[in-house]
Each structure stands twice: as structure tokens, then as C-alpha cells.
Short mmCIF file of C-alpha atoms in Angstrom, two decimals:
data_model
loop_
_atom_site.label_atom_id
_atom_site.label_comp_id
_atom_site.label_asym_id
_atom_site.label_seq_id
_atom_site.Cartn_x
_atom_site.Cartn_y
_atom_site.Cartn_z
CA MET J 1251 67.89 4.91 22.09
CA ALA J 1252 66.63 8.41 21.25
CA ARG J 1253 66.98 7.65 17.54
CA ARG J 1254 64.87 4.48 17.94
CA LYS J 1255 62.18 6.45 19.74
CA ARG J 1256 62.12 9.08 16.99
CA THR J 1257 61.88 6.37 14.34
CA SER J 1258 59.06 4.62 16.22
CA ALA J 1259 57.20 7.90 16.63
CA LYS J 1260 57.52 8.63 12.92
CA ARG J 1261 56.17 5.19 12.07
CA GLU J 1262 53.22 5.65 14.44
CA SER J 1263 52.55 9.08 12.98
CA ALA J 1264 52.67 7.72 9.44
CA LEU J 1265 50.35 4.86 10.40
CA ALA J 1266 47.92 7.30 12.05
CA SER J 1267 47.99 9.47 8.93
CA ARG J 1268 47.23 6.46 6.74
CA LEU J 1269 44.37 5.43 9.02
CA ARG J 1270 42.92 8.95 8.93
CA ALA J 1271 43.20 9.01 5.15
CA TRP J 1272 41.53 5.60 4.92
CA ARG J 1273 38.69 6.68 7.22
CA GLN J 1274 38.15 9.87 5.22
CA LYS J 1275 38.13 7.93 1.96
CA ALA J 1276 35.67 5.38 3.42
CA MET J 1277 33.40 8.18 4.64
CA ARG J 1278 33.47 9.90 1.24
CA THR J 1279 32.67 6.60 -0.47
CA ALA J 1280 29.82 5.89 1.94
CA LEU J 1281 28.44 9.41 1.45
CA ARG J 1282 28.57 9.03 -2.34
CA LEU J 1283 26.78 5.69 -2.05
CA VAL J 1284 24.06 7.18 0.20
CA LEU J 1285 23.59 10.11 -2.19
CA LEU J 1286 23.47 7.74 -5.17
CA VAL J 1287 20.80 5.56 -3.53
CA ALA J 1288 18.83 8.63 -2.40
CA GLY J 1289 18.97 10.07 -5.92
CA ALA J 1290 17.79 6.79 -7.42
CA VAL J 1291 14.86 6.65 -4.99
CA VAL J 1292 13.87 10.24 -5.79
CA LEU J 1293 13.98 9.46 -9.53
CA TRP J 1294 11.86 6.34 -8.88
CA VAL J 1295 9.29 8.40 -6.99
CA LEU J 1296 9.27 11.07 -9.72
CA ALA J 1297 8.82 8.41 -12.39
CA TYR J 1298 5.74 6.99 -10.66
CA SER J 1299 4.18 10.44 -10.55
CA VAL J 1300 3.51 10.04 -14.29
CA ILE J 1301 4.14 6.33 -15.00
CA ASN J 1302 1.75 3.71 -13.65
CA PRO J 1303 3.61 1.18 -11.46
CA PRO J 1304 3.59 -2.10 -13.39
CA SER J 1305 3.90 -4.05 -10.16
CA THR J 1306 5.11 -3.73 -6.56
CA PRO J 1307 7.56 -5.70 -4.39
CA TYR J 1308 4.68 -7.25 -2.44
CA MET J 1309 2.75 -8.06 -5.61
CA LEU J 1310 5.80 -9.82 -7.02
CA SER J 1311 6.26 -11.87 -3.84
CA GLU J 1312 2.59 -12.89 -3.89
CA LYS J 1313 2.83 -13.72 -7.58
CA ALA J 1314 5.66 -16.12 -6.83
CA ARG J 1315 3.85 -17.60 -3.82
CA LEU J 1316 0.47 -18.01 -5.52
CA ASP J 1317 1.77 -18.69 -9.02
CA GLY J 1318 -0.02 -15.60 -10.31
CA VAL J 1319 -2.11 -12.62 -9.21
CA ARG J 1320 -4.99 -10.61 -10.65
CA HIS J 1321 -4.19 -6.99 -11.41
CA GLN J 1322 -5.46 -4.51 -13.99
CA TRP J 1323 -4.82 -0.78 -13.91
CA ALA J 1324 -7.81 1.57 -13.87
CA ALA J 1325 -7.27 5.23 -14.74
CA TRP J 1326 -8.80 7.78 -12.40
CA GLU J 1327 -11.64 8.56 -14.80
CA ASP J 1328 -12.47 4.84 -14.97
CA ILE J 1329 -13.07 4.55 -11.22
CA ALA J 1330 -16.50 5.34 -9.83
CA PRO J 1331 -16.24 8.50 -7.66
CA GLN J 1332 -17.80 6.61 -4.74
CA MET J 1333 -14.65 4.48 -4.47
CA PRO J 1334 -12.05 7.18 -3.68
CA ARG J 1335 -14.40 8.78 -1.16
CA ALA J 1336 -15.04 5.43 0.50
CA ALA J 1337 -11.31 4.63 0.68
CA VAL J 1338 -10.50 8.00 2.23
CA ALA J 1339 -13.39 7.74 4.70
CA ALA J 1340 -12.26 4.26 5.70
CA GLU J 1341 -8.48 4.69 5.83
CA ASP J 1342 -7.58 8.37 6.16
CA ALA J 1343 -10.41 10.87 6.66
CA ASN J 1344 -7.92 13.76 6.93
CA PHE J 1345 -6.15 12.83 3.69
CA CYS J 1346 -6.69 16.29 2.20
CA LEU J 1347 -5.51 18.06 5.35
CA HIS J 1348 -2.11 16.51 6.08
CA TRP J 1349 1.29 16.44 4.37
CA GLY J 1350 1.77 12.68 4.58
CA PHE J 1351 1.54 12.12 8.34
CA ASP J 1352 -1.59 12.62 10.42
CA MET J 1353 -0.06 13.87 13.65
CA GLY J 1354 -3.41 13.81 15.46
CA ALA J 1355 -3.89 10.15 14.58
CA ILE J 1356 -0.32 9.36 15.63
CA ARG J 1357 -0.82 11.01 19.02
CA ALA J 1358 -4.12 9.17 19.46
CA ALA J 1359 -2.43 5.85 18.59
CA LEU J 1360 0.32 6.48 21.12
CA ALA J 1361 -2.19 7.47 23.80
CA ASP J 1362 -4.17 4.32 23.05
CA GLY J 1363 -1.18 2.07 23.61
CA ARG J 1364 -0.63 1.49 19.86
CA ARG J 1365 -3.92 -0.39 19.55
CA ARG J 1366 -5.04 1.93 16.78
CA GLY J 1367 -3.51 2.37 13.34
CA ALA J 1368 -2.13 5.75 12.31
CA SER J 1369 -0.77 5.14 8.79
CA THR J 1370 -2.07 7.55 6.20
CA ILE J 1371 -2.91 6.64 2.62
CA SER J 1372 0.32 8.40 1.58
CA GLN J 1373 2.33 6.15 3.91
CA GLN J 1374 0.54 3.06 2.63
CA VAL J 1375 1.29 4.03 -0.97
CA THR J 1376 4.95 4.49 -0.08
CA LYS J 1377 5.08 1.09 1.62
CA ASN J 1378 3.19 -0.71 -1.14
CA ALA J 1379 4.87 0.92 -4.14
CA PHE J 1380 8.50 1.15 -2.98
CA LEU J 1381 9.09 -1.00 0.09
CA TRP J 1382 8.28 -4.39 1.55
CA HIS J 1383 5.63 -5.61 3.97
CA GLY J 1384 6.47 -6.60 7.50
CA ARG J 1385 7.30 -4.83 10.74
CA SER J 1386 10.81 -3.46 11.04
CA TRP J 1387 12.41 -0.21 12.11
CA LEU J 1388 14.32 -0.01 8.84
CA ARG J 1389 11.15 -0.15 6.74
CA LYS J 1390 9.42 2.41 8.96
CA ALA J 1391 12.44 4.72 8.73
CA LEU J 1392 12.52 4.47 4.94
CA GLU J 1393 8.76 5.01 4.82
CA ALA J 1394 9.16 8.16 6.91
CA LEU J 1395 11.84 9.46 4.54
CA ILE J 1396 10.09 8.64 1.26
CA THR J 1397 6.53 9.69 2.17
CA PRO J 1398 7.29 13.45 2.18
CA VAL J 1399 8.92 13.10 -1.25
CA VAL J 1400 5.74 11.45 -2.54
CA GLU J 1401 3.63 14.24 -1.03
CA LEU J 1402 5.86 16.94 -2.54
CA THR J 1403 5.99 15.49 -6.05
CA TRP J 1404 2.58 13.83 -6.53
CA SER J 1405 -0.86 15.39 -6.45
CA LYS J 1406 -3.32 14.09 -3.87
CA ARG J 1407 -5.37 12.64 -6.70
CA ARG J 1408 -2.33 10.77 -8.03
CA ILE J 1409 -1.55 9.37 -4.59
CA LEU J 1410 -5.10 8.09 -4.30
CA GLU J 1411 -5.14 6.74 -7.86
CA VAL J 1412 -1.97 4.70 -7.25
CA TYR J 1413 -3.26 3.56 -3.87
CA LEU J 1414 -6.50 2.20 -5.33
CA ASN J 1415 -4.60 0.42 -8.10
CA ILE J 1416 -2.01 -1.40 -5.98
CA ALA J 1417 -3.94 -2.14 -2.77
CA GLU J 1418 -4.79 -5.78 -2.08
CA PHE J 1419 -8.53 -6.50 -1.86
CA ASP J 1420 -8.39 -10.30 -1.59
CA GLU J 1421 -5.65 -12.88 -1.67
CA GLY J 1422 -3.86 -12.30 -4.96
CA VAL J 1423 -6.36 -9.63 -6.09
CA PHE J 1424 -4.74 -6.22 -6.48
CA GLY J 1425 -6.29 -2.95 -7.54
CA VAL J 1426 -9.85 -1.75 -7.63
CA GLU J 1427 -10.51 -2.93 -11.21
CA ALA J 1428 -9.61 -6.54 -10.47
CA ALA J 1429 -11.46 -6.33 -7.15
CA ALA J 1430 -14.67 -4.96 -8.69
CA GLN J 1431 -14.72 -7.75 -11.26
CA HIS J 1432 -13.67 -10.39 -8.73
CA TYR J 1433 -16.33 -9.57 -6.14
CA PHE J 1434 -19.19 -8.04 -8.13
CA GLY J 1435 -18.64 -8.84 -11.81
CA VAL J 1436 -18.57 -5.14 -12.80
CA PRO J 1437 -15.81 -2.74 -13.86
CA ALA J 1438 -14.55 -0.22 -11.34
CA SER J 1439 -16.43 2.53 -13.18
CA LYS J 1440 -19.76 0.87 -12.32
CA LEU J 1441 -19.30 0.35 -8.60
CA SER J 1442 -22.23 1.45 -6.47
CA GLY J 1443 -21.85 3.28 -3.18
CA THR J 1444 -22.51 0.09 -1.23
CA GLN J 1445 -20.03 -1.94 -3.28
CA ALA J 1446 -17.36 0.74 -2.92
CA ALA J 1447 -17.89 0.85 0.84
CA ARG J 1448 -17.56 -2.93 1.10
CA LEU J 1449 -14.32 -2.87 -0.87
CA ALA J 1450 -12.98 -0.15 1.41
CA ALA J 1451 -14.07 -2.15 4.44
CA VAL J 1452 -11.89 -5.14 3.48
CA LEU J 1453 -8.70 -3.09 3.04
CA PRO J 1454 -7.27 -3.52 6.55
CA ALA J 1455 -7.44 -7.32 6.30
CA PRO J 1456 -8.14 -8.34 2.69
CA GLN J 1457 -7.25 -11.99 3.16
CA ASP J 1458 -9.66 -12.40 6.08
CA ARG J 1459 -12.67 -10.44 4.78
CA SER J 1460 -14.97 -10.74 1.79
CA ALA J 1461 -16.79 -7.88 0.08
CA ALA J 1462 -19.07 -10.36 -1.71
CA ARG J 1463 -19.97 -12.33 1.44
CA PRO J 1464 -19.72 -9.70 4.16
CA SER J 1465 -20.07 -10.63 7.78
CA GLY J 1466 -22.39 -8.66 10.00
CA ALA J 1467 -19.44 -6.68 11.34
CA LEU J 1468 -18.25 -5.87 7.84
CA GLN J 1469 -21.73 -4.73 6.80
CA LYS J 1470 -21.81 -2.36 9.79
CA ARG J 1471 -18.36 -1.13 8.89
CA ALA J 1472 -19.43 -0.54 5.27
CA ALA J 1473 -22.47 1.42 6.43
CA ALA J 1474 -20.25 3.60 8.61
CA ILE J 1475 -17.90 4.14 5.66
CA MET J 1476 -20.81 5.27 3.47
CA ASP J 1477 -21.78 7.80 6.14
CA GLY J 1478 -18.18 8.94 6.42
CA ALA J 1479 -17.86 9.31 2.64
CA ALA J 1480 -20.95 11.53 2.58
CA THR J 1481 -19.54 13.57 5.46
CA ILE J 1482 -16.15 14.28 3.90
CA ARG J 1483 -17.86 15.27 0.67
CA ARG J 1484 -20.09 17.75 2.51
CA ASP J 1485 -17.41 19.29 4.71
CA GLY J 1486 -14.78 19.68 1.97
CA ARG J 1487 -12.35 16.96 3.04
CA ALA J 1488 -12.70 15.35 -0.40
CA ALA J 1489 -11.92 18.58 -2.27
CA CYS J 1490 -8.24 17.78 -2.94
CA PHE J 1491 -9.07 14.83 -5.19
CA GLU J 1492 -12.49 15.74 -6.59
CA ASP J 1493 -13.29 18.32 -9.26
#
């Protein structure tokens, strides 16, 4: 009887040892996989700091849905200076002051019962360039992890340049160059202050608003954006992306 017990104990001990070894091996494999994915994402982010994104996940999905999209890259020097100022005034007035997350805006959004948006331009670039659209905790978590990497490795001007080139301005119309030609028949370099403000005003809901046929509310919004663009230029909040 004692011998059977000793044999059973040895078997249980051996089984426990094998299970521990298996768990350790699985954890090492999972860690290697996480590090591999993280490294690939960092390399992807670094690549886009110098290489213009040819497309985005959302652009590809819209291309399949609409059987084509309009998109043409415009270098920074080929974008009228009114456009970056208007975009910052409209979407992220403290763009030059934060490191990817506007904590003041986040606190205000929470205090307001989440009725106000708090995403910065840096967060929107991360979502548009590397992730997918839609509300999910996984996407928000990945956005929170990748945004600081973008801020650390890209200049503010580069962040804004990519943002203006991959943002959607109308259904199937991506980037400021395609939007300028689509709405006004001019290249992005020739946008006026009013036209730039109208383009910035459609950004929160590009499929429901028109910069060429603005509603009264959109015209008021564009006027406020023009005032905001002048303000951030005067008070230095445009300094990080302007000469």
C-alpha cells in the first residue's frame, strides 16, 4: 500500500512538473509573440515618419465598399498654410502643447457625461493610419499605446501632414488635395482661409456635411474656426508646425 502511494505521488509530481514546464513554455512563447508584434508596430510607425502612407485600413474598406476612392498626397509645402491652422483650431487647439493626449479635454469630456469629444489629432492619426474605425475597448487600448510612439518619433508637423492627407472630407474623398479639388476645383496650395475653414468644419462628420454647400450651422462653425485659427497663430499655439 505504501509503495502504491509513493508511486502515485511520484506520478502526480511528474505531471505537475510537466504542467509547470508547459505553462512556462506557453508564457515564453506568448511573450515572444507580444514582443514581435510590438516591434513590428514600432517599425511601422517609424517607417511612416519618413514614408507617406499609401493607404489606410479604413481607406481600403471604403475602396472595396464604394468600388474606388479619391486620394492624392500633398506634401506639406503644397498645402496652403491656412489649412493646418484651421484643422488645429477645429479639432485640437492645444495640439502644440500636449504629448498626444489632451488631459484637460479628457477631464472636460468626463465631466460633461462624454457628450464632448476629447481625441487629439495625434490620436486620430493613430486610429486612421494604423487601426480600424468603430468603438471598441481593444481599439482604444491600442490607440493609447501607439499614440505616444507616434508623438515620440514624429515631428508635430509630420503628424499634421499625415492627418491632412488621410482624413476623410466626403464619402470616398480622402486627403486635403482630393478634397480641395472635389469641393472647390483648386489644388490644396490655393485654398483660401474660408475654404480651409469649411474643410475643417466637415471633419467630424464628412459624410453628412458639405464644404461646397454649407448649411447655416456649418457656415457659423467655419467662421468660428477662422477666428480660432487667427487666435492660435497670435498666441503661439501654431508655432510647433509653422516656420
